[in-house]
PDB file of C-alpha atoms in Angstrom:
ATOM      1  CA  MET M   1     -16.814  11.028  -6.859  1.00  0.00           C
ATOM      2  CA  THR M   2     -17.183  11.688 -10.536  1.00  0.00           C
ATOM      3  CA  ARG M   3     -14.750  12.551 -13.278  1.00  0.00           C
ATOM      4  CA  PRO M   4     -14.183  16.233 -14.032  1.00  0.00           C
ATOM      5  CA  LEU M   5     -16.424  17.786 -16.626  1.00  0.00           C
ATOM      6  CA  LEU M   6     -14.892  19.572 -19.603  1.00  0.00           C
ATOM      7  CA  SER M   7     -16.019  22.815 -17.958  1.00  0.00           C
ATOM      8  CA  ASP M   8     -13.869  22.012 -14.879  1.00  0.00           C
ATOM      9  CA  TYR M   9     -10.596  22.890 -16.613  1.00  0.00           C
ATOM     10  CA  PRO M  10      -9.205  24.660 -19.683  1.00  0.00           C
ATOM     11  CA  ASP M  11      -8.687  22.723 -22.921  1.00  0.00           C
ATOM     12  CA  PHE M  12      -4.906  22.440 -22.570  1.00  0.00           C
ATOM     13  CA  TYR M  13      -5.326  20.604 -19.246  1.00  0.00           C
ATOM     14  CA  ALA M  14      -7.129  17.699 -20.966  1.00  0.00           C
ATOM     15  CA  ARG M  15      -3.718  16.176 -21.730  1.00  0.00           C
ATOM     16  CA  TYR M  16      -3.535  15.244 -18.035  1.00  0.00           C
ATOM     17  CA  VAL M  17      -7.171  14.423 -17.286  1.00  0.00           C
ATOM     18  CA  ASP M  18      -7.374  12.175 -20.355  1.00  0.00           C
ATOM     19  CA  LEU M  19      -4.600   9.976 -18.929  1.00  0.00           C
ATOM     20  CA  VAL M  20      -6.845   9.049 -16.002  1.00  0.00           C
ATOM     21  CA  PRO M  21      -9.739   6.858 -17.175  1.00  0.00           C
ATOM     22  CA  GLU M  22     -10.540   5.698 -13.627  1.00  0.00           C
ATOM     23  CA  ASP M  23     -13.550   7.068 -11.809  1.00  0.00           C
ATOM     24  CA  ASP M  24     -12.110   6.517  -8.320  1.00  0.00           C
ATOM     25  CA  ILE M  25      -9.227   8.997  -8.310  1.00  0.00           C
ATOM     26  CA  LEU M  26      -8.045   8.146  -4.783  1.00  0.00           C
ATOM     27  CA  ALA M  27      -7.772   4.419  -5.523  1.00  0.00           C
ATOM     28  CA  ALA M  28      -6.014   5.227  -8.801  1.00  0.00           C
ATOM     29  CA  MET M  29      -3.515   7.483  -7.027  1.00  0.00           C
ATOM     30  CA  GLN M  30      -2.779   4.783  -4.465  1.00  0.00           C
ATOM     31  CA  ALA M  31      -2.386   2.084  -7.112  1.00  0.00           C
ATOM     32  CA  GLN M  32      -0.065   4.282  -9.168  1.00  0.00           C
ATOM     33  CA  ALA M  33       2.508   4.460  -6.375  1.00  0.00           C
ATOM     34  CA  ALA M  34       4.040   1.043  -7.036  1.00  0.00           C
ATOM     35  CA  VAL M  35       4.135   1.633 -10.799  1.00  0.00           C
ATOM     36  CA  THR M  36       5.879   4.967 -10.406  1.00  0.00           C
ATOM     37  CA  ARG M  37       8.400   3.627  -7.905  1.00  0.00           C
ATOM     38  CA  GLU M  38       9.320   0.694 -10.127  1.00  0.00           C
ATOM     39  CA  ARG M  39       9.580   2.818 -13.260  1.00  0.00           C
ATOM     40  CA  LEU M  40      11.770   5.485 -11.705  1.00  0.00           C
ATOM     41  CA  LEU M  41      14.013   3.049  -9.881  1.00  0.00           C
ATOM     42  CA  SER M  42      14.712   1.346 -13.206  1.00  0.00           C
ATOM     43  CA  PHE M  43      16.917   4.420 -13.753  1.00  0.00           C
ATOM     44  CA  ALA M  44      18.713   4.068 -10.396  1.00  0.00           C
ATOM     45  CA  ASP M  45      22.007   3.331 -12.145  1.00  0.00           C
ATOM     46  CA  ARG M  46      21.651   6.384 -14.397  1.00  0.00           C
ATOM     47  CA  PRO M  47      19.694   9.111 -12.605  1.00  0.00           C
ATOM     48  CA  ASP M  48      21.421  11.854 -14.591  1.00  0.00           C
ATOM     49  CA  HIS M  49      20.494  10.330 -17.953  1.00  0.00           C
ATOM     50  CA  ARG M  50      18.955  12.727 -20.497  1.00  0.00           C
ATOM     51  CA  TYR M  51      17.485  11.672 -23.815  1.00  0.00           C
ATOM     52  CA  ALA M  52      18.939  14.805 -25.410  1.00  0.00           C
ATOM     53  CA  PRO M  53      21.548  17.308 -24.166  1.00  0.00           C
ATOM     54  CA  GLU M  54      19.086  20.144 -23.495  1.00  0.00           C
ATOM     55  CA  LYS M  55      16.460  17.936 -21.790  1.00  0.00           C
ATOM     56  CA  TRP M  56      16.032  17.295 -18.078  1.00  0.00           C
ATOM     57  CA  SER M  57      17.751  14.391 -16.382  1.00  0.00           C
ATOM     58  CA  VAL M  58      15.670  11.640 -14.782  1.00  0.00           C
ATOM     59  CA  ARG M  59      16.434  13.196 -11.400  1.00  0.00           C
ATOM     60  CA  GLN M  60      15.309  16.620 -12.613  1.00  0.00           C
ATOM     61  CA  MET M  61      12.135  15.175 -14.103  1.00  0.00           C
ATOM     62  CA  LEU M  62      11.272  13.622 -10.754  1.00  0.00           C
ATOM     63  CA  GLY M  63      11.989  16.931  -9.016  1.00  0.00           C
ATOM     64  CA  HIS M  64       9.689  18.662 -11.492  1.00  0.00           C
ATOM     65  CA  MET M  65       6.996  16.051 -10.834  1.00  0.00           C
ATOM     66  CA  THR M  66       7.226  16.815  -7.117  1.00  0.00           C
ATOM     67  CA  ASP M  67       7.130  20.574  -7.669  1.00  0.00           C
ATOM     68  CA  THR M  68       4.061  20.248  -9.882  1.00  0.00           C
ATOM     69  CA  GLU M  69       2.381  17.894  -7.420  1.00  0.00           C
ATOM     70  CA  ARG M  70       2.846  20.554  -4.748  1.00  0.00           C
ATOM     71  CA  VAL M  71       1.503  23.333  -6.971  1.00  0.00           C
ATOM     72  CA  PHE M  72      -1.562  21.348  -8.065  1.00  0.00           C
ATOM     73  CA  GLY M  73      -2.199  20.257  -4.483  1.00  0.00           C
ATOM     74  CA  PHE M  74      -1.892  23.791  -3.167  1.00  0.00           C
ATOM     75  CA  ARG M  75      -4.321  25.023  -5.795  1.00  0.00           C
ATOM     76  CA  ALA M  76      -6.793  22.275  -4.877  1.00  0.00           C
ATOM     77  CA  LEU M  77      -6.487  23.266  -1.204  1.00  0.00           C
ATOM     78  CA  TRP M  78      -6.902  26.965  -2.009  1.00  0.00           C
ATOM     79  CA  PHE M  79     -10.043  26.383  -4.038  1.00  0.00           C
ATOM     80  CA  ALA M  80     -11.488  23.782  -1.627  1.00  0.00           C
ATOM     81  CA  ARG M  81     -11.226  26.312   1.178  1.00  0.00           C
ATOM     82  CA  THR M  82     -13.061  28.878  -0.993  1.00  0.00           C
ATOM     83  CA  ASP M  83     -10.375  31.525  -0.993  1.00  0.00           C
ATOM     84  CA  PRO M  84     -11.493  34.025  -3.650  1.00  0.00           C
ATOM     85  CA  SER M  85      -7.984  35.142  -4.618  1.00  0.00           C
ATOM     86  CA  ALA M  86      -6.714  34.143  -8.036  1.00  0.00           C
ATOM     87  CA  LEU M  87      -3.462  32.197  -8.070  1.00  0.00           C
ATOM     88  CA  PRO M  88      -0.498  32.862 -10.363  1.00  0.00           C
ATOM     89  CA  GLY M  89       0.968  30.477 -12.896  1.00  0.00           C
ATOM     90  CA  PHE M  90       4.433  28.994 -12.616  1.00  0.00           C
ATOM     91  CA  GLU M  91       7.124  28.653 -15.221  1.00  0.00           C
ATOM     92  CA  GLN M  92       8.620  25.180 -14.949  1.00  0.00           C
ATOM     93  CA  ASP M  93      11.889  26.077 -16.691  1.00  0.00           C
ATOM     94  CA  ASP M  94      12.501  29.026 -14.365  1.00  0.00           C
ATOM     95  CA  TRP M  95      11.782  26.776 -11.397  1.00  0.00           C
ATOM     96  CA  MET M  96      14.230  24.189 -12.733  1.00  0.00           C
ATOM     97  CA  GLN M  97      16.993  26.793 -12.938  1.00  0.00           C
ATOM     98  CA  ALA M  98      16.408  27.640  -9.273  1.00  0.00           C
ATOM     99  CA  SER M  99      16.306  23.981  -8.168  1.00  0.00           C
ATOM    100  CA  ASP M 100      18.874  21.496  -6.955  1.00  0.00           C
ATOM    101  CA  PHE M 101      17.752  17.938  -7.565  1.00  0.00           C
ATOM    102  CA  SER M 102      21.135  16.360  -6.844  1.00  0.00           C
ATOM    103  CA  ALA M 103      19.908  14.167  -3.978  1.00  0.00           C
ATOM    104  CA  PRO M 104      19.926  10.414  -4.548  1.00  0.00           C
ATOM    105  CA  LEU M 105      17.064   9.223  -6.748  1.00  0.00           C
ATOM    106  CA  GLU M 106      15.623   7.148  -3.898  1.00  0.00           C
ATOM    107  CA  GLU M 107      15.393  10.253  -1.665  1.00  0.00           C
ATOM    108  CA  LEU M 108      13.737  12.288  -4.415  1.00  0.00           C
ATOM    109  CA  LEU M 109      11.273   9.465  -4.979  1.00  0.00           C
ATOM    110  CA  THR M 110      10.486   9.258  -1.261  1.00  0.00           C
ATOM    111  CA  GLU M 111       9.849  13.006  -1.267  1.00  0.00           C
ATOM    112  CA  PHE M 112       7.420  12.682  -4.186  1.00  0.00           C
ATOM    113  CA  GLU M 113       5.646   9.760  -2.512  1.00  0.00           C
ATOM    114  CA  THR M 114       5.340  11.676   0.754  1.00  0.00           C
ATOM    115  CA  VAL M 115       3.813  14.697  -0.961  1.00  0.00           C
ATOM    116  CA  ARG M 116       1.411  12.413  -2.847  1.00  0.00           C
ATOM    117  CA  ARG M 117       0.364  10.583   0.329  1.00  0.00           C
ATOM    118  CA  GLY M 118      -0.434  13.934   1.922  1.00  0.00           C
ATOM    119  CA  HIS M 119      -2.579  14.890  -1.046  1.00  0.00           C
ATOM    120  CA  ILE M 120      -4.448  11.590  -0.977  1.00  0.00           C
ATOM    121  CA  LEU M 121      -5.288  12.147   2.694  1.00  0.00           C
ATOM    122  CA  PHE M 122      -6.335  15.738   2.029  1.00  0.00           C
ATOM    123  CA  LEU M 123      -8.568  14.718  -0.878  1.00  0.00           C
ATOM    124  CA  LYS M 124     -10.004  11.762   1.044  1.00  0.00           C
ATOM    125  CA  HIS M 125     -11.360  14.093   3.708  1.00  0.00           C
ATOM    126  CA  LEU M 126     -12.975  16.644   1.412  1.00  0.00           C
ATOM    127  CA  SER M 127     -16.724  17.060   1.569  1.00  0.00           C
ATOM    128  CA  PRO M 128     -18.649  16.196  -1.608  1.00  0.00           C
ATOM    129  CA  GLU M 129     -19.300  19.916  -2.165  1.00  0.00           C
ATOM    130  CA  ALA M 130     -15.601  20.789  -1.951  1.00  0.00           C
ATOM    131  CA  TRP M 131     -14.778  18.651  -5.010  1.00  0.00           C
ATOM    132  CA  ASP M 132     -16.872  20.988  -7.150  1.00  0.00           C
ATOM    133  CA  ARG M 133     -15.445  24.235  -5.824  1.00  0.00           C
ATOM    134  CA  ARG M 134     -13.616  26.366  -8.329  1.00  0.00           C
ATOM    135  CA  GLY M 135     -10.997  29.035  -8.539  1.00  0.00           C
ATOM    136  CA  ILE M 136      -8.708  30.847 -10.943  1.00  0.00           C
ATOM    137  CA  ALA M 137      -5.091  29.819 -11.500  1.00  0.00           C
ATOM    138  CA  ASN M 138      -2.902  31.324 -14.188  1.00  0.00           C
ATOM    139  CA  GLY M 139      -5.973  33.102 -15.543  1.00  0.00           C
ATOM    140  CA  TYR M 140      -8.016  29.903 -16.006  1.00  0.00           C
ATOM    141  CA  SER M 141     -10.907  28.385 -14.084  1.00  0.00           C
ATOM    142  CA  PHE M 142     -10.340  24.976 -12.457  1.00  0.00           C
ATOM    143  CA  SER M 143     -12.294  22.791 -10.064  1.00  0.00           C
ATOM    144  CA  VAL M 144     -10.749  20.935  -7.147  1.00  0.00           C
ATOM    145  CA  ARG M 145     -11.722  17.692  -8.917  1.00  0.00           C
ATOM    146  CA  ALA M 146      -9.768  18.721 -12.014  1.00  0.00           C
ATOM    147  CA  TYR M 147      -6.626  19.259  -9.954  1.00  0.00           C
ATOM    148  CA  ALA M 148      -6.949  15.827  -8.351  1.00  0.00           C
ATOM    149  CA  TYR M 149      -7.109  14.232 -11.785  1.00  0.00           C
ATOM    150  CA  GLY M 150      -4.368  16.546 -12.998  1.00  0.00           C
ATOM    151  CA  MET M 151      -1.983  15.364 -10.288  1.00  0.00           C
ATOM    152  CA  LEU M 152      -2.256  11.769 -11.427  1.00  0.00           C
ATOM    153  CA  GLY M 153      -2.352  12.653 -15.116  1.00  0.00           C
ATOM    154  CA  HIS M 154       0.783  14.766 -14.829  1.00  0.00           C
ATOM    155  CA  GLU M 155       2.590  11.883 -13.139  1.00  0.00           C
ATOM    156  CA  ARG M 156       1.489   9.470 -15.853  1.00  0.00           C
ATOM    157  CA  SER M 157       2.493  11.866 -18.616  1.00  0.00           C
ATOM    158  CA  HIS M 158       6.052  11.921 -17.306  1.00  0.00           C
ATOM    159  CA  LEU M 159       6.178   8.159 -16.859  1.00  0.00           C
ATOM    160  CA  LYS M 160       5.062   7.865 -20.475  1.00  0.00           C
ATOM    161  CA  LEU M 161       7.882  10.207 -21.480  1.00  0.00           C
ATOM    162  CA  LEU M 162      10.356   8.067 -19.524  1.00  0.00           C
ATOM    163  CA  GLU M 163       9.162   5.012 -21.405  1.00  0.00           C
ATOM    164  CA  GLU M 164       9.086   6.614 -24.849  1.00  0.00           C
ATOM    165  CA  ARG M 165      12.222   8.749 -24.779  1.00  0.00           C
ATOM    166  CA  TYR M 166      14.485   7.980 -21.847  1.00  0.00           C
ATOM    167  CA  SER M 167      14.320   4.193 -22.118  1.00  0.00           C
ATOM    168  CA  GLN M 168      15.331   4.277 -25.771  1.00  0.00           C
ATOM    169  CA  GLN M 169      18.774   5.587 -24.961  1.00  0.00           C
ATOM    170  CA  PRO M 170      21.529   3.510 -23.339  1.00  0.00           C
TER     171      PRO M 170
END
C-alpha cells in the first residue's frame, strides 16, 4: 500500500489525508482505536458538553464521526466495485438536524468502532488494483485509497478538536 497521491483527491480533502503520516493505513486504523476510545470516554461524565452554544455536543460529534465513516466507507466500496455512477455529497448540518444521538456515549462509541472494524476488514481484502480505482463524489474525483486515509484523518481531526476546544471548557 502507498499513500494517496495529490491527484487522488481534491485540495480541500488534504486536511484529512495530511493527518495520517503512516504508510500502513490498516495498522494505523487499528492502532487509533484505543486512542479514540480513551479520548472520547474522558467525556463520559459530560457527553452533552459543547464548547460554544451553537456547536455540537461531544455525543453529536461522535455521531457525526460515525455518519462520515459510513459515507466515506460506502464511497470506497462503490468505487472499488467500479460502479460508474457519480455519488452525491452530504450536508453534515442537515444530517445532524435529522439525527438523534441521545444514546449513552459508550453505545455511540461501540457503534463507531463496529463500523470502523467493518471498514478495516473490507479494506484488508481489497486487491492491489482496487486501491487505485476512482470515482466521483460530490462532483470531485477520489480514489479508494484517498477515502481510506480520509476515514482516519477525519477521526483524528475531530479528536484534535476535542483536545483544542472541548477540553478547555469545564
